[in-house]
């Protein structure tokens, strides 16, 4: 498989497609969590993960995705609003109480869910590190989008 020939990718959108497709075809995950639904990731995960939970922080975006990919008994959605947050918001722009609540939210998901075979972290900028730190200890495979060198500081993956 070559990225240039086998995948239709515009700019960096959907650049996680080859990794997601490869990982899911090889690992055949029984249970997965997707933080941040997407036009590229959600269909791949729905097709290749037996049971999928998608966590989304943007209600309007979730409505668009659910029109294309409605919930099923094997794919459920959770919407969780982050007060005052928007997709490009940095973690420093969040109130400490909001960050604490976000960590509590992700910790609660871990307590309620079975072992996670696959975790995809591709959510709001301000929520990526909390999602990864809180959910990854229970995950067998973790895929984090946008970890190229030019994005590491922007998403604060160094933390």
Tab-separated table of C-alpha atoms in Angstrom:
chain	number	residue	atom	x	y	z
A	1	UNK	CA	0.000	0.000	0.000
A	2	UNK	CA	1.315	3.425	-0.854
A	3	UNK	CA	-0.130	6.592	0.543
A	4	UNK	CA	0.126	8.444	-2.750
A	5	UNK	CA	-1.637	5.786	-4.813
A	6	UNK	CA	-4.133	4.086	-2.535
A	7	UNK	CA	-5.551	6.912	-0.423
A	8	UNK	CA	-7.369	10.081	-1.342
A	9	UNK	CA	-6.026	12.574	1.147
A	10	UNK	CA	-6.497	16.320	1.014
A	11	UNK	CA	-3.800	18.216	2.913
A	12	UNK	CA	-3.536	16.583	6.344
A	13	UNK	CA	-7.215	15.674	6.626
A	14	UNK	CA	-7.583	11.929	6.667
A	15	UNK	CA	-3.861	11.286	6.907
A	16	UNK	CA	-4.577	8.680	9.592
A	17	UNK	CA	-6.466	6.464	7.120
A	18	UNK	CA	-3.602	4.112	6.213
A	19	UNK	CA	-2.633	3.600	9.858
A	20	UNK	CA	-6.221	2.999	10.992
A	21	UNK	CA	-6.962	0.633	8.145
A	22	UNK	CA	-3.733	-1.307	8.671
A	23	UNK	CA	-4.040	-1.532	12.444
A	24	UNK	CA	-7.686	-2.598	12.364
A	25	UNK	CA	-7.116	-5.196	9.630
A	26	UNK	CA	-4.187	-6.740	11.518
A	27	UNK	CA	-5.426	-6.446	15.125
A	28	UNK	CA	-9.148	-7.035	14.458
A	29	UNK	CA	-10.193	-5.104	17.592
A	30	UNK	CA	-13.247	-6.244	19.485
A	31	UNK	CA	-13.698	-2.907	21.238
A	32	UNK	CA	-12.506	0.569	20.333
A	33	UNK	CA	-12.874	4.151	21.461
A	34	UNK	CA	-12.623	7.031	19.018
A	35	UNK	CA	-12.189	10.473	20.566
A	36	UNK	CA	-13.336	12.886	17.898
A	37	UNK	CA	-15.501	11.509	15.118
A	38	UNK	CA	-14.515	12.185	11.551
A	39	UNK	CA	-15.430	11.782	7.922
A	40	UNK	CA	-12.317	9.649	7.436
A	41	UNK	CA	-11.824	7.784	10.722
A	42	UNK	CA	-15.387	6.902	11.702
A	43	UNK	CA	-16.228	4.831	8.592
A	44	UNK	CA	-12.959	2.872	8.839
A	45	UNK	CA	-13.515	2.135	12.504
A	46	UNK	CA	-17.177	1.208	11.999
A	47	UNK	CA	-16.168	-1.244	9.320
A	48	UNK	CA	-13.302	-2.849	11.209
A	49	UNK	CA	-14.024	-2.631	14.964
A	50	UNK	CA	-16.732	-4.936	16.315
A	51	UNK	CA	-17.892	-2.533	19.041
A	52	UNK	CA	-17.101	1.167	18.849
A	53	UNK	CA	-17.672	4.077	21.206
A	54	UNK	CA	-17.198	7.536	19.733
A	55	UNK	CA	-16.703	10.484	22.093
A	56	UNK	CA	-17.308	13.922	20.567
A	57	UNK	CA	-17.081	17.374	22.146
A	58	UNK	CA	-18.696	19.333	19.296
A	59	UNK	CA	-22.458	18.785	19.105
A	60	UNK	CA	-22.885	20.394	15.673
A	61	UNK	CA	-20.105	18.248	14.183
A	62	UNK	CA	-21.562	15.142	15.818
A	63	UNK	CA	-24.946	15.833	14.229
A	64	UNK	CA	-23.317	15.897	10.764
A	65	UNK	CA	-21.431	12.666	11.339
A	66	UNK	CA	-24.466	10.888	12.822
A	67	UNK	CA	-26.448	11.710	9.670
A	68	UNK	CA	-23.900	9.742	7.630
A	69	UNK	CA	-23.152	7.129	10.270
A	70	UNK	CA	-26.112	6.717	12.622
A	71	UNK	CA	-25.730	4.881	15.920
A	72	UNK	CA	-26.132	1.117	15.814
A	73	UNK	CA	-26.071	-1.559	18.506
A	74	UNK	CA	-22.346	-1.863	17.689
A	75	UNK	CA	-21.512	1.848	17.463
A	76	UNK	CA	-22.558	4.289	20.152
A	77	UNK	CA	-21.850	7.996	20.522
A	78	UNK	CA	-21.279	10.103	23.626
A	79	UNK	CA	-21.358	13.871	23.398
A	80	UNK	CA	-19.532	15.797	26.085
A	81	UNK	CA	-19.522	19.572	25.984
A	82	UNK	CA	-16.451	21.407	27.198
A	83	UNK	CA	-17.670	24.822	28.379
A	84	UNK	CA	-16.237	27.582	26.204
A	85	UNK	CA	-14.084	25.192	24.180
A	86	UNK	CA	-13.595	25.165	20.440
A	87	UNK	CA	-11.529	22.921	18.192
A	88	UNK	CA	-8.386	25.095	17.988
A	89	UNK	CA	-8.383	26.037	21.664
A	90	UNK	CA	-5.113	25.366	23.469
A	91	UNK	CA	-5.076	23.636	26.853
A	92	UNK	CA	-3.783	26.849	28.463
A	93	UNK	CA	-6.970	28.635	27.434
A	94	UNK	CA	-9.099	26.262	29.500
A	95	UNK	CA	-10.023	27.109	33.044
A	96	UNK	CA	-8.339	24.738	35.548
A	97	UNK	CA	-11.776	23.611	36.718
A	98	UNK	CA	-12.722	22.738	33.118
A	99	UNK	CA	-9.544	20.714	32.648
A	100	UNK	CA	-10.226	18.899	35.924
A	101	UNK	CA	-13.780	18.102	34.794
A	102	UNK	CA	-12.473	16.855	31.429
A	103	UNK	CA	-10.034	14.504	33.159
A	104	UNK	CA	-12.851	13.274	35.404
A	105	UNK	CA	-15.003	12.632	32.327
A	106	UNK	CA	-12.330	10.476	30.664
A	107	UNK	CA	-11.622	8.647	33.931
A	108	UNK	CA	-15.339	7.783	34.165
A	109	UNK	CA	-15.261	6.255	30.678
A	110	UNK	CA	-12.429	3.976	31.779
A	111	UNK	CA	-14.364	2.852	34.844
A	112	UNK	CA	-17.436	1.939	32.777
A	113	UNK	CA	-15.819	0.278	29.787
A	114	UNK	CA	-14.215	-3.054	29.065
A	115	UNK	CA	-10.572	-3.268	28.039
A	116	UNK	CA	-9.935	-1.083	25.019
A	117	UNK	CA	-8.351	-2.924	22.095
A	118	UNK	CA	-7.943	0.256	20.030
A	119	UNK	CA	-7.950	3.917	21.035
A	120	UNK	CA	-7.917	6.713	18.467
A	121	UNK	CA	-7.145	10.191	19.835
A	122	UNK	CA	-8.186	12.875	17.331
A	123	UNK	CA	-10.356	15.275	19.279
A	124	UNK	CA	-10.326	18.984	20.180
A	125	UNK	CA	-6.817	20.363	20.582
A	126	UNK	CA	-7.394	21.118	24.265
A	127	UNK	CA	-8.698	17.592	24.922
A	128	UNK	CA	-6.088	15.457	23.153
A	129	UNK	CA	-3.551	15.168	25.944
A	130	UNK	CA	-6.237	14.544	28.618
A	131	UNK	CA	-7.845	11.894	26.388
A	132	UNK	CA	-4.537	10.175	25.705
A	133	UNK	CA	-3.322	10.288	29.307
A	134	UNK	CA	-6.578	9.041	30.808
A	135	UNK	CA	-7.647	6.438	28.254
A	136	UNK	CA	-4.364	4.962	27.028
A	137	UNK	CA	-3.467	3.014	30.201
A	138	UNK	CA	-6.377	0.679	29.487
A	139	UNK	CA	-5.762	0.486	25.721
A	140	UNK	CA	-3.835	-2.227	23.919
A	141	UNK	CA	-3.213	-0.098	20.807
A	142	UNK	CA	-3.184	3.710	20.777
A	143	UNK	CA	-3.288	5.763	17.571
A	144	UNK	CA	-2.777	9.484	18.048
A	145	UNK	CA	-3.409	11.702	15.035
A	146	UNK	CA	-1.210	14.655	14.087
A	147	UNK	CA	2.015	13.629	15.802
A	148	UNK	CA	4.290	14.757	12.978
A	149	UNK	CA	7.096	17.006	14.278
A	150	UNK	CA	5.391	20.204	13.139
A	151	UNK	CA	2.263	19.347	15.192
A	152	UNK	CA	3.758	18.068	18.434
A	153	UNK	CA	4.074	21.428	20.136
A	154	UNK	CA	0.737	22.714	18.791
A	155	UNK	CA	-1.124	19.768	20.339
A	156	UNK	CA	1.271	19.716	23.325
A	157	UNK	CA	2.109	16.053	22.918
A	158	UNK	CA	5.453	16.745	24.578
A	159	UNK	CA	3.494	16.935	27.843
